[in-house]
CSV table of C-alpha atoms and ligand atoms in Angstrom, one decimal:
chain,number,residue,atom,x,y,z
D,1,MET,CA,15.7,-8.8,20.4
D,2,SER,CA,17.5,-5.3,19.6
D,3,PHE,CA,17.1,-1.5,20.4
D,4,SER,CA,14.6,0.3,18.3
D,5,THR,CA,12.0,3.3,18.6
D,6,HIS,CA,8.5,2.3,19.6
D,7,ILE,CA,5.3,4.4,19.5
D,8,VAL,CA,4.2,3.4,23.0
D,9,GLY,CA,1.2,6.1,23.2
D,10,VAL,CA,-1.3,7.5,20.9
D,11,GLY,CA,-3.7,10.5,21.2
D,12,GLY,CA,-5.7,12.9,19.4
D,13,TYR,CA,-7.7,15.7,19.8
D,14,LEU,CA,-10.2,17.7,17.7
D,15,PRO,CA,-11.7,20.9,18.6
D,16,GLU,CA,-15.3,21.0,19.8
D,17,ARG,CA,-16.7,23.5,16.9
D,18,ILE,CA,-17.7,21.5,13.9
D,19,MET,CA,-18.1,23.3,10.5
D,20,SER,CA,-20.3,21.3,7.9
D,21,ASN,CA,-19.8,21.8,4.3
D,22,ASP,CA,-23.4,23.3,4.3
D,23,GLU,CA,-22.3,26.4,6.5
D,24,LEU,CA,-19.2,26.8,4.4
D,25,ALA,CA,-22.0,26.9,1.7
D,26,THR,CA,-23.1,30.2,3.0
D,27,ILE,CA,-19.6,31.7,3.3
D,28,VAL,CA,-18.4,30.7,-0.1
D,29,ASP,CA,-19.7,29.7,-3.5
D,30,THR,CA,-19.8,25.8,-2.9
D,31,SER,CA,-21.9,22.9,-2.0
D,32,ASP,CA,-22.3,20.1,0.2
D,33,ASP,CA,-22.2,18.1,-3.1
D,34,TRP,CA,-19.3,19.6,-4.8
D,35,ILE,CA,-17.1,19.1,-1.8
D,36,ARG,CA,-18.2,15.7,-0.8
D,37,GLU,CA,-17.6,14.4,-4.8
D,38,ARG,CA,-14.0,16.0,-5.0
D,39,THR,CA,-12.8,15.6,-1.8
D,40,GLY,CA,-14.5,13.1,0.3
D,41,ILE,CA,-14.7,15.8,3.0
D,42,THR,CA,-18.1,16.1,5.0
D,43,GLN,CA,-17.1,18.6,8.1
D,44,ARG,CA,-14.0,20.1,9.7
D,45,HIS,CA,-13.2,21.1,13.1
D,46,ILE,CA,-12.5,24.7,13.9
D,47,ILE,CA,-10.4,26.2,17.0
D,48,ASP,CA,-12.1,28.3,19.4
D,49,LYS,CA,-11.1,32.0,19.4
D,50,ASN,CA,-9.7,31.3,22.9
D,51,GLN,CA,-7.6,28.4,22.1
D,52,GLY,CA,-4.0,28.3,20.4
D,53,THR,CA,-2.5,25.1,18.5
D,54,SER,CA,-0.7,24.7,21.8
D,55,ASP,CA,-4.3,23.9,23.4
D,56,LEU,CA,-4.9,21.2,20.9
D,57,ALA,CA,-1.4,19.9,21.0
D,58,THR,CA,-1.4,19.5,24.9
D,59,GLN,CA,-4.9,17.9,24.6
D,60,ALA,CA,-3.6,15.2,22.3
D,61,ALA,CA,-0.2,14.9,24.1
D,62,GLN,CA,-2.0,14.3,27.5
D,63,GLN,CA,-4.1,11.5,25.8
D,64,ALA,CA,-0.9,9.8,24.4
D,65,LEU,CA,0.7,10.0,27.7
D,66,ASP,CA,-2.2,8.6,29.4
D,67,ASP,CA,-2.4,5.9,26.6
D,68,ALA,CA,1.4,5.0,27.6
D,69,GLY,CA,0.8,5.2,31.4
D,70,LEU,CA,3.5,7.8,31.4
D,71,THR,CA,3.6,11.8,32.6
D,72,VAL,CA,5.4,14.3,31.5
D,73,HIS,CA,8.2,13.9,34.1
D,74,ASP,CA,9.0,10.7,32.0
D,75,ILE,CA,9.7,12.6,28.6
D,76,ASP,CA,12.8,13.8,27.4
D,77,ALA,CA,12.0,16.2,24.8
D,78,VAL,CA,8.8,17.4,23.0
D,79,ILE,CA,9.0,18.0,19.3
D,80,VAL,CA,5.9,20.0,17.9
D,81,ALA,CA,5.3,19.6,14.1
D,82,THR,CA,3.2,22.6,13.1
D,83,THR,CA,2.9,25.6,10.3
D,84,THR,CA,0.5,27.4,12.6
D,85,PRO,CA,2.3,28.0,15.8
D,86,ASP,CA,0.6,30.1,18.5
D,87,MET,CA,3.3,32.7,18.1
D,88,VAL,CA,6.3,33.8,16.1
D,89,PHE,CA,8.2,32.7,19.3
D,90,PRO,CA,8.9,30.9,21.7
D,91,SER,CA,7.8,27.6,20.2
D,92,THR,CA,4.6,25.7,20.4
D,93,ALA,CA,6.4,22.8,21.9
D,94,SER,CA,7.9,24.9,24.9
D,95,MET,CA,4.2,26.0,25.5
D,96,VAL,CA,3.2,22.4,25.5
D,97,GLN,CA,5.8,21.6,27.6
D,98,HIS,CA,4.6,24.2,30.4
D,99,LYS,CA,0.7,23.4,29.9
D,100,LEU,CA,1.7,19.6,30.8
D,101,GLY,CA,3.5,20.7,33.9
D,102,GLY,CA,6.9,19.8,32.7
D,103,LYS,CA,10.5,21.7,32.9
D,104,GLY,CA,14.1,21.6,32.0
D,105,PHE,CA,14.2,19.2,29.1
D,106,PRO,CA,14.6,20.4,25.5
D,107,CYS,CA,11.5,21.5,23.1
D,108,TRP,CA,11.3,22.6,19.5
D,109,ASP,CA,9.0,22.9,16.7
D,110,ILE,CA,9.4,21.6,13.2
D,111,GLN,CA,7.9,22.9,10.0
D,112,ALA,CA,7.4,20.9,7.0
D,113,VAL,CA,3.7,21.4,6.6
D,114,CYS,CA,1.8,18.4,6.1
D,115,SER,CA,4.9,16.3,6.3
D,116,GLY,CA,5.7,17.5,9.5
D,117,PHE,CA,4.7,14.5,11.7
D,118,VAL,CA,6.5,12.1,9.2
D,119,TYR,CA,9.4,14.4,9.2
D,120,GLY,CA,9.3,14.4,12.9
D,121,LEU,CA,9.0,10.8,13.4
D,122,ALA,CA,12.4,10.2,11.1
D,123,GLN,CA,14.0,13.1,13.1
D,124,ALA,CA,13.2,11.6,16.4
D,125,ASP,CA,13.8,8.2,15.5
D,126,GLY,CA,17.4,9.5,14.4
D,127,MET,CA,17.9,11.4,17.6
D,128,MET,CA,16.7,8.5,19.8
D,129,LYS,CA,19.0,6.0,17.9
D,130,GLY,CA,22.0,8.2,18.6
D,131,GLY,CA,21.7,8.2,22.2
D,132,MET,CA,20.0,11.5,22.6
D,133,PHE,CA,16.6,10.9,24.4
D,134,LYS,CA,14.9,7.8,25.5
D,135,ARG,CA,11.4,9.2,25.4
D,136,VAL,CA,9.9,11.7,22.9
D,137,LEU,CA,6.8,13.1,22.6
D,138,LEU,CA,5.9,14.0,19.0
D,139,ILE,CA,2.8,16.1,18.1
D,140,GLY,CA,1.4,17.4,14.8
D,141,ALA,CA,-0.8,20.5,15.7
D,142,GLU,CA,-2.4,22.8,13.4
D,143,SER,CA,-5.1,25.6,13.3
D,144,MET,CA,-5.4,25.9,9.7
D,145,SER,CA,-8.5,28.0,10.0
D,146,ARG,CA,-6.4,30.8,10.9
D,147,ILE,CA,-4.5,30.9,7.7
D,148,VAL,CA,-6.5,29.8,5.0
D,149,ASP,CA,-8.4,32.5,2.9
D,150,TRP,CA,-12.0,32.3,3.7
D,151,SER,CA,-13.3,33.9,0.4
D,152,ASP,CA,-11.2,31.5,-1.7
D,153,ARG,CA,-13.4,28.4,-2.5
D,154,ASN,CA,-10.8,26.4,-4.0
D,155,THR,CA,-8.9,26.1,-0.8
D,156,CYS,CA,-10.9,26.9,2.5
D,157,VAL,CA,-13.4,24.0,1.9
D,158,LEU,CA,-10.1,21.9,2.0
D,159,PHE,CA,-8.8,22.2,5.6
D,160,GLY,CA,-9.4,21.9,9.3
D,161,ASP,CA,-7.9,22.2,12.8
D,162,GLY,CA,-6.9,19.4,15.3
D,163,ALA,CA,-4.0,17.6,16.8
D,164,GLY,CA,-2.4,14.3,17.1
D,165,ALA,CA,0.4,12.7,19.1
D,166,VAL,CA,3.0,9.8,19.8
D,167,VAL,CA,4.9,9.0,22.9
D,168,LEU,CA,8.1,7.5,21.6
D,169,GLU,CA,10.3,5.0,23.4
D,170,TYR,CA,13.7,3.7,22.5
D,171,LYS,CA,14.2,0.1,24.1
D,172,ASP,CA,15.1,-3.4,23.7
D,173,ALA,CA,12.1,-5.2,22.2
D,174,GLU,CA,10.9,-6.8,19.1
D,175,HIS,CA,9.5,-4.7,16.1
D,176,GLY,CA,9.3,-1.0,16.0
D,177,ILE,CA,10.5,1.8,13.5
D,178,LEU,CA,12.4,0.2,10.6
D,179,GLY,CA,13.1,3.4,8.8
D,180,SER,CA,12.4,6.5,7.1
D,181,VAL,CA,12.9,8.4,3.8
D,182,LEU,CA,12.2,12.3,3.1
D,183,HIS,CA,12.3,14.5,0.4
D,184,CYS,CA,11.8,17.8,-0.6
D,185,ASP,CA,12.1,19.8,-4.0
D,186,GLY,CA,11.8,23.6,-3.1
D,187,SER,CA,11.5,24.6,-7.0
D,188,TYR,CA,7.5,24.0,-6.3
D,189,ARG,CA,6.9,26.9,-4.0
D,190,ASP,CA,4.6,28.4,-6.1
D,191,LEU,CA,2.3,25.6,-6.3
D,192,LEU,CA,1.1,25.7,-2.7
D,193,MET,CA,2.0,28.2,-0.2
D,194,ALA,CA,1.0,30.8,2.3
D,195,GLN,CA,2.6,33.9,2.3
D,196,HIS,CA,3.1,36.2,5.2
D,197,ALA,CA,0.9,39.3,5.2
D,198,HIS,CA,0.8,42.1,8.1
D,199,PRO,CA,-2.4,42.4,9.9
D,200,GLY,CA,-5.2,44.2,7.6
D,201,ALA,CA,-2.9,43.5,4.7
D,202,SER,CA,-5.0,41.0,3.5
D,203,PRO,CA,-8.6,41.6,2.9
D,204,ASN,CA,-9.2,38.1,2.1
D,205,ASN,CA,-8.3,37.2,5.5
D,206,ASP,CA,-11.3,38.3,7.4
D,207,ARG,CA,-11.4,35.9,10.5
D,208,ALA,CA,-13.6,37.9,12.3
D,209,ARG,CA,-16.4,36.7,10.0
D,210,LEU,CA,-15.9,33.4,11.6
D,211,ASP,CA,-15.4,34.6,14.7
D,212,MET,CA,-12.1,33.1,15.0
D,213,ASN,CA,-10.1,35.9,15.4
D,214,THR,CA,-6.9,35.9,17.7
D,215,ASP,CA,-4.5,38.6,18.5
D,216,ALA,CA,-1.6,37.0,16.7
D,217,ALA,CA,0.9,39.3,14.8
D,218,GLY,CA,0.5,38.4,11.6
D,219,VAL,CA,-1.4,36.5,9.3
D,220,ALA,CA,-1.1,34.2,6.2
D,221,ALA,CA,-3.1,32.9,3.3
D,222,VAL,CA,-2.8,29.5,1.5
D,223,SER,CA,-2.7,29.8,-1.9
D,224,MET,CA,-2.8,26.3,-4.1
D,225,LYS,CA,-2.9,25.3,-7.8
D,226,GLY,CA,-5.0,22.1,-6.8
D,227,ASN,CA,-4.8,20.2,-9.8
D,228,GLU,CA,-1.2,20.1,-10.1
D,229,VAL,CA,-0.8,19.4,-6.4
D,230,PHE,CA,-3.1,16.5,-7.1
D,231,ARG,CA,-0.8,15.0,-9.6
D,232,PHE,CA,2.3,15.4,-8.2
D,233,ALA,CA,1.6,14.2,-5.0
D,234,VAL,CA,0.0,11.2,-6.3
D,235,THR,CA,2.9,10.3,-8.2
D,236,LYS,CA,5.5,11.3,-5.5
D,237,LEU,CA,3.4,9.1,-2.9
D,238,GLY,CA,3.6,6.2,-4.9
D,239,GLU,CA,7.5,6.4,-5.4
D,240,VAL,CA,8.3,7.0,-1.7
D,241,VAL,CA,6.5,3.9,-0.6
D,242,ASP,CA,8.3,1.9,-3.0
D,243,GLU,CA,11.5,3.7,-1.9
D,244,VAL,CA,11.2,3.2,2.0
D,245,LEU,CA,9.8,-0.7,1.1
D,246,GLY,CA,13.0,-1.4,-1.0
D,247,LYS,CA,15.3,-0.1,1.6
D,248,HIS,CA,14.0,-2.8,4.0
D,249,ASP,CA,13.8,-5.8,1.2
D,250,LEU,CA,10.1,-5.4,1.9
D,251,CYS,CA,7.3,-5.2,-0.8
D,252,LYS,CA,4.0,-3.7,-1.0
D,253,GLU,CA,2.2,-7.1,-0.3
D,254,ASP,CA,4.0,-7.1,3.0
D,255,LEU,CA,2.0,-4.2,4.1
D,256,HIS,CA,-0.9,-4.5,6.6
D,257,TRP,CA,-1.7,-0.8,6.8
D,258,LEU,CA,-1.4,2.7,5.3
D,259,VAL,CA,-1.8,5.5,7.6
D,260,PRO,CA,-1.4,8.6,4.7
D,261,HIS,CA,-1.9,12.5,4.9
D,262,GLN,CA,-5.4,13.1,4.7
D,263,ALA,CA,-5.8,15.7,1.7
D,264,ASN,CA,-8.4,14.4,-0.4
D,265,ILE,CA,-10.1,10.7,-0.7
D,266,ARG,CA,-9.6,10.9,-4.4
D,267,ILE,CA,-5.7,10.9,-3.5
D,268,LEU,CA,-6.0,8.1,-1.0
D,269,ASN,CA,-8.0,5.9,-3.7
D,270,ALA,CA,-5.5,6.8,-6.4
D,271,THR,CA,-2.6,5.6,-4.1
D,272,ALA,CA,-4.4,2.4,-2.9
D,273,LYS,CA,-4.7,1.6,-6.1
D,274,LYS,CA,-1.1,2.3,-7.3
D,275,LEU,CA,-0.3,0.2,-4.0
D,276,LYS,CA,-2.8,-2.8,-5.0
D,277,MET,CA,-4.1,-2.3,-1.5
D,278,SER,CA,-7.7,-2.8,-0.4
D,279,THR,CA,-9.3,0.6,0.9
D,280,ASP,CA,-10.2,-1.3,4.2
D,281,GLN,CA,-6.1,-1.5,4.7
D,282,ILE,CA,-6.0,2.3,5.0
D,283,SER,CA,-6.6,4.7,7.6
D,284,ILE,CA,-9.2,7.0,6.1
D,285,THR,CA,-10.0,10.2,8.3
D,286,VAL,CA,-10.3,13.1,5.9
D,287,ALA,CA,-14.3,13.0,5.8
D,288,LYS,CA,-14.6,14.1,9.2
D,289,HIS,CA,-12.0,16.5,9.6
D,290,ALA,CA,-10.4,17.6,6.3
D,291,ASN,CA,-6.9,18.2,5.7
D,292,THR,CA,-5.6,19.0,9.5
D,293,SER,CA,-1.9,19.3,7.8
D,294,ALA,CA,0.7,18.3,10.3
D,295,ALA,CA,-1.9,16.5,12.4
D,296,SER,CA,-3.4,14.4,10.2
D,297,VAL,CA,-1.2,11.4,9.8
D,298,PRO,CA,-1.4,11.0,13.8
D,299,LEU,CA,-4.9,11.4,13.7
D,300,ALA,CA,-5.3,8.9,11.3
D,301,LEU,CA,-2.9,6.7,13.4
D,302,ASN,CA,-4.9,7.6,16.2
D,303,ASP,CA,-8.3,6.5,14.7
D,304,LEU,CA,-7.0,3.0,13.7
D,305,TYR,CA,-5.6,2.5,16.8
D,306,ARG,CA,-8.5,3.2,18.9
D,307,LYS,CA,-10.5,1.2,16.6
D,308,GLY,CA,-8.3,-1.9,17.6
D,309,ASN,CA,-7.3,-2.8,14.4
D,310,ILE,CA,-3.7,-2.9,14.9
D,311,GLN,CA,-1.9,-6.1,15.8
D,312,THR,CA,1.4,-6.4,17.5
D,313,GLY,CA,4.2,-7.3,14.4
D,314,GLN,CA,2.1,-5.5,11.8
D,315,LEU,CA,3.6,-3.4,9.2
D,316,LEU,CA,2.6,0.0,8.9
D,317,LEU,CA,3.4,2.8,6.7
D,318,LEU,CA,2.8,6.3,7.2
D,319,GLU,CA,3.3,8.8,4.4
D,320,ALA,CA,2.7,12.8,3.5
D,321,PHE,CA,3.0,15.0,1.1
D,322,ALA,CA,3.3,19.1,1.5
D,323,GLY,CA,3.8,22.2,0.5
D,324,GLY,CA,7.4,22.7,-0.5
D,325,PHE,CA,7.1,20.2,-2.3
D,326,ALA,CA,8.0,18.1,1.1
D,327,TRP,CA,7.3,14.6,1.2
D,328,GLY,CA,8.4,11.1,2.9
D,329,ALA,CA,7.5,8.0,4.7
D,330,ASN,CA,8.4,6.1,7.8
D,331,LEU,CA,7.8,2.2,8.0
D,332,LEU,CA,7.4,0.6,11.2
D,333,ARG,CA,6.4,-2.8,12.7
D,334,TRP,CA,3.8,-2.2,15.6
D,335,SER,CA,4.8,-3.3,19.0
D,336,LYS,CA,3.1,-1.1,21.5
V,1,COA,N1,-17.0,24.5,-4.6
V,1,COA,C1,-17.6,24.7,-6.0
V,1,COA,N2,-16.8,24.4,-7.2
V,1,COA,C2,-15.3,24.9,-6.7
V,1,COA,C3,-14.8,24.8,-5.7
V,1,COA,C4,-15.6,24.6,-4.5
V,1,COA,N3,-15.1,24.6,-3.3
V,1,COA,N4,-13.4,24.9,-5.9
V,1,COA,C5,-13.0,24.9,-6.9
V,1,COA,N5,-14.5,24.8,-7.7
V,1,COA,C6,-14.4,24.7,-9.0
V,1,COA,C7,-13.5,25.3,-9.9
V,1,COA,O1,-13.7,26.8,-9.7
V,1,COA,C8,-13.2,24.7,-11.2
V,1,COA,O2,-14.7,25.6,-12.1
V,1,COA,P1,-14.4,26.0,-13.2
V,1,COA,O3,-14.2,24.4,-14.3
V,1,COA,O4,-15.5,26.6,-13.8
V,1,COA,O5,-13.1,26.7,-13.6
V,1,COA,C9,-14.2,23.5,-11.1
V,1,COA,O6,-14.7,23.3,-9.8
V,1,COA,C10,-13.3,22.4,-11.2
V,1,COA,O7,-12.0,22.5,-10.3
V,1,COA,P2,-10.7,21.9,-10.1
V,1,COA,O8,-9.6,22.4,-9.7
V,1,COA,O9,-10.2,21.2,-11.7
V,1,COA,O10,-11.2,20.5,-9.6
V,1,COA,P3,-10.3,19.2,-8.9
V,1,COA,O11,-11.4,17.7,-9.4
V,1,COA,O12,-9.1,19.3,-9.5
V,1,COA,O13,-10.8,19.3,-7.2
V,1,COA,C11,-9.1,19.9,-5.5
V,1,COA,C12,-10.0,20.3,-6.5
V,1,COA,C13,-8.5,20.9,-4.9
V,1,COA,C14,-10.2,19.3,-4.4
V,1,COA,C15,-8.0,19.0,-6.1
V,1,COA,O14,-7.6,19.5,-7.1
V,1,COA,C16,-7.3,18.5,-5.0
V,1,COA,O15,-7.5,17.7,-4.0
V,1,COA,N6,-6.0,18.7,-5.2
V,1,COA,C17,-4.7,18.5,-4.0
V,1,COA,C18,-4.9,19.0,-2.9
V,1,COA,C19,-4.1,19.0,-2.1
V,1,COA,O16,-3.8,17.7,-1.8
V,1,COA,N7,-3.5,19.7,-1.1
V,1,COA,C20,-2.8,19.6,0.1
V,1,COA,C21,-1.5,19.1,-0.2
V,1,COA,S1,-0.9,18.5,1.2
C-alpha cells in the first residue's frame, strides 16, 4: 500500500423546479423533438429565486459528508468549482463552509467553467500529495440559468442548475487517484463565452420572465458557436483520454467507467465510439439535468455511484471540456 487521494464520499443535488423542453418551447422557438434529437436533453432543473449557488453546493456537500460518515469538522479545506458564484466575493466556498457550520480552514473557488471539477480534483490531489491537507471537500456547483440568454434558442436549451460534491481523503490504502492532465488554449475565447454586463444592459437577459431574478450585482449571457465547439470537444476529449492513460501505462481497454462532462449526448456517443467503449460503461445523465457546467462531472459520478455500479479497484476516467477552451481528465481506481 502507499499514500494516495481517495474519494470517500459522494453527493449531488438538483433544485426542485424542473423545466421541460415543452415549457422551454413556450419561451423560445424550439421543440421537444429538436432538443431531444440534437442534444439528448429532456429537462433541466432551475434554481429557486431564493437560492444561490452556495445553497445547491451545501446540499450536495452535506450528502457527500454523510456518505463519508464525516462532518464539516473533519474537513481541512473547501474548494468550489463554479462559474456562477453567489457574489463576486466572498467566495462561494466560504459561504458553503459557513452554511455547513465550519470555521477556520481555507476555502476558495476555482473557475474553469465546465472543466472546473476536473481542474479542482487535480488541484486538490496535488495539494494533498504535497502534505497540505488530509481531507478536502470538493464541489462543482452552478446556476447556469442565471447567465444564459433566455432569448437565444441556440444556447438556453442546453443548460441547467445543480451541484455535485466529493469528500477526498489522503490515506495509506490501495487504489485512489492515479493522476490528471489539464489543458487550456485561450485563443478560442470567442467560440464559447459569457461577457459581463451591468444590470439592465442586456435586454436579452430578462430573467424576471422566468421568475428567477436575484439581486446579483451584474449579469452575463452565454454565447456559443455550437458546431465549432462540438468538433473541437470531440477531438480534444479523445486526445486527453489517450494522454492520461498513456502516462500511467494503461490503455482504453483497461477502463471500466467513463464519467464525462454532460453537454450533449452526441458528444458522449462520439467519445464512446472513439474509445471503443460501450455506452453502458459511460455515466450519462445529460437527459435529466442538461449541461450543469462544473456540476456535471460530479453529478454523473454521483449517479453512477448511487446505482451501485462501481466496484473497488475499477478504473474510472473523469473528463471535461469547457469554454477557454479548457479541458482535462482525471484517472482513478475506485477505493471507497
Ligand atoms: N430549437 C430549434 N432549432 C434550433 C435550436 C433550437 N433550440 N437551436 C438551433 N436551432 C437551429 C439553428 O438555428 C439551425 O437552423 P438553420 O439551419 O436554419 O440555420 C439548425 O437548428 C441547426 O443548427 P446547428 O448549430 O447546426 O445544430 P447542431 O446539430 O450543431 O446542434 C448544438 C447544435 C448546440 C446542440 C450542438 O452544436 C452542440 O451541442 N454543440 C456543443 C455544445 C457544447 O458542448 N457546449 C458546451 C461545451 S462545455
